[in-house]
Short mmCIF file of C-alpha atoms in Angstrom, two decimals:
data_model
loop_
_atom_site.label_atom_id
_atom_site.label_comp_id
_atom_site.label_asym_id
_atom_site.label_seq_id
_atom_site.Cartn_x
_atom_site.Cartn_y
_atom_site.Cartn_z
CA MET A 1 0.00 -0.01 0.02
CA PRO A 2 1.33 3.46 -0.83
CA VAL A 3 2.42 5.60 2.13
CA THR A 4 0.65 8.82 3.09
CA PHE A 5 2.48 11.98 4.22
CA TYR A 6 1.04 14.33 6.85
CA SER A 7 2.22 17.66 8.15
CA SER A 8 1.14 20.27 10.65
CA GLU A 9 1.51 22.70 7.75
CA ASP A 10 -1.41 21.10 5.88
CA PRO A 11 -4.72 23.00 5.89
CA GLY A 12 -6.90 21.61 8.66
CA ALA A 13 -4.12 19.64 10.37
CA PRO A 14 -4.23 19.40 14.16
CA GLN A 15 -1.47 21.09 16.10
CA PHE A 16 0.44 20.60 19.34
CA VAL A 17 -1.63 22.65 21.84
CA TYR A 18 -0.54 23.10 25.42
CA SER A 19 -3.16 23.15 28.20
CA GLY A 20 -3.91 21.88 31.73
CA SER A 21 -2.10 21.87 35.03
CA ASN A 22 0.24 19.52 36.88
CA GLY A 23 -1.32 16.07 36.94
CA SER A 24 -3.47 16.69 33.90
CA TYR A 25 -1.26 18.43 31.34
CA LYS A 26 -2.32 18.07 27.68
CA ILE A 27 -0.32 18.71 24.50
CA GLY A 28 -2.86 17.69 21.74
CA ILE A 29 -1.00 14.50 20.79
CA ILE A 30 -4.21 12.37 20.77
CA GLU A 31 -5.89 14.68 18.25
CA ILE A 32 -2.77 14.41 16.09
CA MET A 33 -2.56 10.59 16.35
CA ASP A 34 -6.30 10.25 15.67
CA SER A 35 -5.92 12.25 12.49
CA ILE A 36 -2.78 10.42 11.26
CA LEU A 37 -3.70 6.87 12.16
CA VAL A 38 -7.52 6.72 12.00
CA ASN A 39 -9.58 9.64 10.78
CA GLY A 40 -7.45 11.65 8.38
CA TYR A 41 -8.18 15.31 7.68
CA SER A 42 -8.79 17.72 4.74
CA GLY A 43 -9.21 14.94 2.20
CA LYS A 44 -6.35 12.75 3.44
CA THR A 45 -7.34 9.39 4.86
CA GLY A 46 -5.86 7.86 7.99
CA LEU A 47 -3.25 5.10 7.80
CA GLY A 48 -5.65 2.33 8.57
CA TRP A 49 -4.72 1.75 12.21
CA THR A 50 -7.50 1.07 14.75
CA LYS A 51 -8.29 3.21 17.77
CA VAL A 52 -8.89 0.42 20.27
CA MET A 53 -9.64 2.16 23.57
CA THR A 54 -9.18 5.30 25.63
CA SER A 55 -8.49 5.50 29.37
CA ALA A 56 -11.42 5.94 31.75
CA VAL A 57 -9.08 7.49 34.37
CA ALA A 58 -10.05 11.06 35.17
CA GLY A 59 -7.72 13.54 33.60
CA SER A 60 -5.99 10.95 31.37
CA ASP A 61 -6.07 10.98 27.57
CA ARG A 62 -4.13 7.74 27.23
CA THR A 63 -5.20 5.98 24.05
CA VAL A 64 -4.39 2.62 22.46
CA TYR A 65 -3.97 2.16 18.73
CA ARG A 66 -3.40 -1.09 16.78
CA ASN A 67 -1.67 -1.57 13.46
CA GLN A 68 -2.37 -4.13 10.75
CA SER A 69 0.80 -6.12 11.22
CA ALA A 70 2.36 -8.57 8.78
CA TYR A 71 3.06 -10.78 11.79
CA GLN A 72 0.66 -13.16 13.55
CA SER A 73 -0.03 -10.59 16.24
CA ASP A 74 -0.54 -6.82 15.88
CA CYS A 75 1.48 -4.06 17.50
CA HIS A 76 -0.37 -1.90 20.08
CA LEU A 77 0.72 1.72 20.44
CA LEU A 78 -0.08 3.52 23.71
CA VAL A 79 0.01 7.37 23.57
CA GLU A 80 -0.70 10.08 26.10
CA SER A 81 0.00 13.64 27.03
CA SER A 82 2.48 13.36 29.89
CA PRO A 83 0.30 14.42 32.84
CA THR A 84 3.11 15.60 35.06
CA ASN A 85 5.63 16.82 32.45
CA SER A 86 4.47 20.06 30.95
CA GLY A 87 4.61 20.13 27.12
CA CYS A 88 5.48 16.43 26.77
CA PHE A 89 3.92 13.29 25.35
CA LYS A 90 4.64 9.63 25.97
CA MET A 91 4.62 6.59 23.64
CA GLN A 92 5.08 2.89 24.33
CA ILE A 93 4.30 -0.28 22.35
CA ALA A 94 3.04 -3.58 23.72
CA ASP A 95 2.15 -7.04 22.48
CA VAL A 96 -0.85 -7.51 24.77
CA VAL A 97 -3.19 -4.78 26.04
CA SER A 98 -6.17 -5.46 28.39
CA SER A 99 -6.72 -1.80 29.13
CA PRO A 100 -4.76 1.46 28.75
CA GLU A 101 -3.39 0.85 32.28
CA ASP A 102 -2.91 -2.93 31.99
CA TYR A 103 -0.62 -4.30 29.30
CA SER A 104 2.34 -6.66 28.91
CA GLY A 105 5.19 -7.51 26.56
CA TYR A 106 6.16 -3.88 26.15
CA SER A 107 9.03 -1.77 24.93
CA GLN A 108 10.60 1.02 26.89
CA VAL A 109 8.89 4.45 27.08
CA ILE A 110 9.44 7.61 25.08
CA ASN A 111 8.70 10.86 26.96
CA VAL A 112 9.59 13.94 24.95
CA TYR A 113 9.11 17.72 25.09
CA VAL A 114 7.36 19.20 22.03
CA SER A 115 5.62 22.40 23.13
CA GLY A 116 5.88 24.94 20.31
CA TYR A 117 6.90 22.24 17.81
CA LYS A 118 5.61 21.41 14.32
CA TRP A 119 5.25 17.84 13.14
CA MET A 120 5.32 15.51 10.13
CA ALA A 121 4.41 11.85 9.74
CA VAL A 122 4.50 9.21 6.98
CA GLY A 123 3.63 5.59 6.88
CA ASP A 124 1.05 2.89 6.13
CA GLU A 125 -1.10 0.33 7.96
CA ARG A 126 1.97 -1.43 9.36
CA SER A 127 4.49 1.22 10.42
CA PHE A 128 4.93 5.00 10.50
CA ILE A 129 7.58 7.56 11.27
CA PHE A 130 6.59 10.58 13.40
CA ILE A 131 8.70 13.75 13.28
CA ALA A 132 8.55 16.76 15.60
CA TYR A 133 10.77 19.82 15.17
CA PRO A 134 11.03 23.33 16.57
CA SER A 135 9.07 25.88 14.60
CA THR A 136 12.27 28.02 14.49
CA MET A 137 14.52 25.30 12.93
CA TYR A 138 14.96 27.06 9.59
CA ASN A 139 15.98 30.33 11.32
CA TYR A 140 19.17 28.69 12.76
CA THR A 141 22.52 28.17 11.11
CA SER A 142 24.65 25.00 11.36
CA SER A 143 26.63 26.18 14.45
CA ASN A 144 23.42 25.88 16.44
CA PHE A 145 21.80 22.81 14.80
CA HIS A 146 22.28 20.85 18.02
CA LEU A 147 19.44 22.99 19.46
CA VAL A 148 16.96 22.22 16.70
CA VAL A 149 17.69 18.72 15.35
CA PRO A 150 14.32 17.02 14.53
CA LEU A 151 12.94 14.37 16.86
CA CYS A 152 12.07 11.29 14.83
CA ILE A 153 10.28 8.14 16.12
CA TYR A 154 9.89 4.90 14.26
CA ILE A 155 6.75 2.91 15.32
CA GLY A 156 5.38 -0.48 14.27
CA ASP A 157 6.54 -3.40 12.14
CA VAL A 158 10.17 -3.97 11.25
CA ASP A 159 10.92 -6.66 8.65
CA HIS A 160 13.07 -9.48 10.05
CA LEU A 161 15.69 -11.06 7.84
CA ASN A 162 16.87 -14.09 9.72
CA ASN A 163 14.33 -15.16 12.35
CA MET A 164 11.07 -16.36 10.88
CA THR A 165 9.33 -17.15 14.20
CA HIS A 166 9.83 -13.82 15.94
CA VAL A 167 7.42 -10.87 16.01
CA GLY A 168 9.17 -7.72 14.82
CA HIS A 169 7.53 -4.74 16.57
CA ALA A 170 9.67 -1.71 17.38
CA LEU A 171 9.56 1.77 18.90
CA ILE A 172 12.77 3.55 18.14
CA THR A 173 14.23 6.92 18.98
CA ASP A 174 17.38 8.11 20.74
CA SER A 175 16.17 8.48 24.34
CA MET A 176 13.95 5.90 26.05
CA PHE A 177 13.21 4.97 29.65
CA ALA A 178 12.64 1.60 31.31
CA GLY A 179 9.21 1.10 32.96
CA THR A 180 5.58 1.82 32.06
CA MET A 181 3.59 4.91 31.28
CA GLU A 182 2.70 5.15 35.01
CA THR A 183 6.26 4.85 36.32
CA VAL A 184 8.32 6.95 33.85
CA THR A 185 8.61 10.58 34.93
CA SER A 186 11.97 11.48 33.26
CA TYR A 187 11.76 13.14 29.86
CA SER A 188 13.98 14.26 27.01
CA SER A 189 14.03 17.91 26.10
CA ARG A 190 16.04 17.57 22.79
CA PRO A 191 16.18 13.95 21.65
CA THR A 192 17.49 13.16 18.17
CA PHE A 193 17.08 10.28 15.79
CA PHE A 194 19.22 7.28 16.82
CA ASP A 195 22.12 9.40 18.17
CA ASP A 196 23.30 6.50 20.36
CA PHE A 197 22.74 3.84 17.66
CA GLY A 198 26.18 4.33 15.98
CA ASN A 199 26.80 1.55 13.50
CA ASN A 200 30.28 0.95 14.88
CA ILE A 201 29.13 0.21 18.43
CA LEU A 202 28.36 -3.49 18.61
CA THR A 203 28.02 -3.59 22.45
CA ASN A 204 25.60 -0.72 22.96
CA LYS A 205 23.09 -1.67 25.63
CA THR A 206 21.23 1.52 26.62
CA ILE A 207 17.56 1.03 25.61
CA ARG A 208 15.06 -1.66 24.66
CA PRO A 209 13.35 -0.64 21.42
CA VAL A 210 11.46 -3.92 20.75
CA THR A 211 8.72 -5.88 22.49
CA GLN A 212 10.42 -9.23 22.02
CA VAL A 213 14.09 -10.29 21.97
CA PRO A 214 14.55 -13.77 20.46
CA GLY A 215 15.75 -16.42 22.87
CA GLU A 216 15.11 -14.27 26.00
CA GLU A 217 12.44 -14.17 28.61
CA TRP A 218 10.65 -10.85 28.45
CA SER A 219 11.95 -8.09 30.76
CA GLU A 220 12.26 -4.34 30.95
CA ASN A 221 16.06 -4.57 30.68
CA ASP A 222 18.10 -2.92 27.93
CA CYS A 223 19.21 -5.16 25.06
CA TYR A 224 22.20 -4.95 22.71
CA HIS A 225 21.34 -2.95 19.65
CA PHE A 226 22.87 -1.02 16.82
CA LEU A 227 21.94 0.35 13.40
CA THR A 228 23.79 -0.13 10.13
CA SER A 229 23.18 0.96 6.52
CA ILE A 230 26.34 -0.48 5.00
CA LEU A 231 27.50 3.06 4.14
CA PRO A 232 29.89 5.46 5.85
CA GLU A 233 28.80 7.29 8.99
CA ASN A 234 28.01 10.97 8.68
CA ASN A 235 31.41 12.30 9.62
CA ALA A 236 31.97 16.01 9.00
CA ASN A 237 32.96 16.87 5.44
CA ALA A 238 32.42 13.31 4.24
CA ALA A 239 33.60 12.79 0.66
CA GLY A 240 30.90 13.29 -1.93
CA ALA A 241 28.55 15.23 0.36
CA GLY A 242 27.43 18.50 -1.29
CA LYS A 243 25.32 21.45 -0.17
CA ASN A 244 23.04 21.84 -3.20
CA ILE A 245 19.74 19.93 -3.23
CA SER A 246 19.43 19.93 -7.03
CA SER A 247 22.93 18.53 -7.47
CA PHE A 248 22.25 15.86 -4.81
CA GLU A 249 19.01 14.77 -6.52
CA GLN A 250 20.92 14.39 -9.84
CA ALA A 251 23.98 12.70 -8.34
CA ALA A 252 22.25 10.14 -6.10
CA GLN A 253 23.31 6.66 -7.14
CA LEU A 254 22.92 4.24 -4.22
CA ARG A 255 19.96 3.82 -1.82
CA VAL A 256 20.59 1.44 1.11
CA PRO A 257 18.05 0.53 3.82
CA TRP A 258 18.86 1.07 7.52
CA PHE A 259 18.86 -2.15 9.58
CA LEU A 260 18.30 -2.67 13.26
CA VAL A 261 20.45 -5.41 14.84
CA ILE A 262 19.40 -6.90 18.19
CA ASN A 263 21.84 -8.88 20.34
CA GLN A 264 24.34 -8.76 17.48
CA ILE A 265 22.45 -11.57 15.70
CA TYR A 266 18.87 -10.63 14.76
CA VAL A 267 18.53 -8.28 11.83
CA TYR A 268 15.47 -6.16 10.97
CA ARG A 269 14.95 -3.78 8.09
CA LEU A 270 13.43 -0.42 9.01
CA ARG A 271 10.65 0.29 6.54
CA GLY A 272 10.92 3.60 4.66
CA LEU A 273 14.31 4.63 6.05
CA TYR A 274 17.39 4.82 3.83
CA ASN A 275 20.86 6.12 3.43
CA ILE A 276 21.52 7.66 0.03
CA PHE A 277 24.92 8.16 -1.52
CA PRO A 278 26.51 10.56 -2.37
CA MET A 279 25.01 12.20 0.71
CA LEU A 280 23.66 15.72 1.15
CA GLN A 281 25.04 18.02 3.84
CA HIS A 282 22.71 19.21 6.53
CA ASN A 283 23.17 22.86 5.60
CA ASP A 284 23.16 24.91 2.42
CA GLU A 285 25.81 27.44 1.36
CA SER A 286 24.37 30.03 3.70
CA GLY A 287 24.45 27.65 6.68
CA LYS A 288 20.67 27.14 6.85
CA ALA A 289 19.09 23.72 7.32
CA HIS A 290 18.28 21.19 4.59
CA MET A 291 16.75 18.93 7.26
CA LEU A 292 13.20 17.77 6.33
CA LYS A 293 13.05 19.64 3.09
CA PRO A 294 11.54 17.59 0.25
CA LEU A 295 14.05 15.77 -1.99
CA ASN A 296 13.07 14.07 -5.23
CA ILE A 297 15.07 11.13 -6.57
CA ASP A 298 13.74 9.18 -9.56
CA GLY A 299 10.17 10.36 -8.83
CA ILE A 300 10.23 9.35 -5.16
CA GLU A 301 10.17 11.94 -2.39
CA TYR A 302 12.35 11.84 0.75
CA ARG A 303 12.97 14.00 3.77
CA GLY A 304 16.52 13.97 5.26
CA THR A 305 17.80 14.27 8.78
CA LYS A 306 20.94 13.56 10.77
CA GLN A 307 22.32 10.62 12.66
CA ASN A 308 23.74 12.75 15.49
CA THR A 309 23.93 16.21 16.94
CA ASP A 310 27.14 17.38 15.20
CA ARG A 311 26.43 21.06 14.53
CA PHE A 312 29.32 22.01 12.32
CA ASN A 313 29.32 23.09 8.70
CA GLY A 314 29.68 20.15 6.33
CA VAL A 315 27.97 17.31 8.22
CA PRO A 316 25.99 15.12 5.77
CA MET A 317 22.56 13.74 6.49
CA SER A 318 22.45 9.93 6.57
CA TYR A 319 18.73 9.25 7.33
CA TYR A 320 16.41 9.73 4.34
CA ILE A 321 12.75 9.05 5.10
CA GLN A 322 10.73 8.00 2.08
CA THR A 323 7.55 10.10 1.97
CA SER A 324 5.93 8.85 -1.28
CA GLY A 325 5.51 5.58 -3.10
CA ASP A 326 5.42 2.20 -1.39
CA TRP A 327 7.42 1.03 1.60
#
C-alpha cells in the first residue's frame, strides 16, 4: 500500500496545543494521532490503524492504537499527554493490552518535550515515522543545529531477515526509559534520531526498542542494539557530500536501507528509512538547514535528517525518510 504523508503545515491539520495543570497536562497528541492513524483530515485518509480504547481514568487522555501487522499478532501503540511533564507526550508499544493501564510484553517508554513544535508523519497500515521539530528550525545556522535537530520516532513493524518465528515490533528513537507509562517521569528535552545507535558500536546496551528479543524471557532490561546501513557514517565533510539539493538529486546513485540489529544476531529492516549516496550536507551554502526539506530522486520523495547532533558546517545527512511511493 502506498504511504501517506502528513504535516502540521497542511490545511486543517491538528497542532500541538498546550493546556492543563500539573497532573493533567495536555499537548494535543491524541488529536494528532487520531488524524494520522484513524480519521485523516482535509481529504487525506488515515493510515488504517484502529483506535482500540481510551483511558477511563479522570484527567488521562491515554489511548491505544493497533496496526495491521504482517506478523501473527498486531502491534499496540499507547500514547498520552504526559500528565506531570508540561509540554510532553509519551509513547510505548506492547504485544498484549487489556486496558490502557494494564498491558504486557512492552518496549521502553518515550517521553519527549514538544511544546511549540511542528510535526510531520508518514507511513502505512503497518508502520509509521513521526517527526517533531522546533518551529524556528529554519531560522538557525549550522553552528546551532544541536538546538533544533528534529525528533524522529519509528513505530510499528520492522521486517526481520533471519528469524522467521519472531514478532518484529519496534519503537525507536534516541532516548527511552525503562518502565511503564505510570512509572516513567523522566523526559527528554532535545532527543534526536538514533544518536546513540552508531553503526560501529556493537556492544551498545542503553535502551530496549522492541517488544520481544529472540531467545530471551521478556523483561524491561536494555538489550544490545545497533543500526547499520552499510554506508559510511556521517562524519563531518564526508567525501561526496554536497550542499546543493538539485545537485544531490541528480547525483544520487545508491539507496541502502537502514537495519536494526538486536543482540548482534537478529537483523530487521526499518521500513521507509534509507541512506543515500552521495550524501547531502545538513546545511546549504548560507548555513541554513536542509533537514526535512523535500528531496526528489527518480520520482520518489524523501526528507533527510541527521544521525547525530554534530552542529558544524559540512555534516552530511544519513537518514532519508521515504515520503511517497510504497514502503
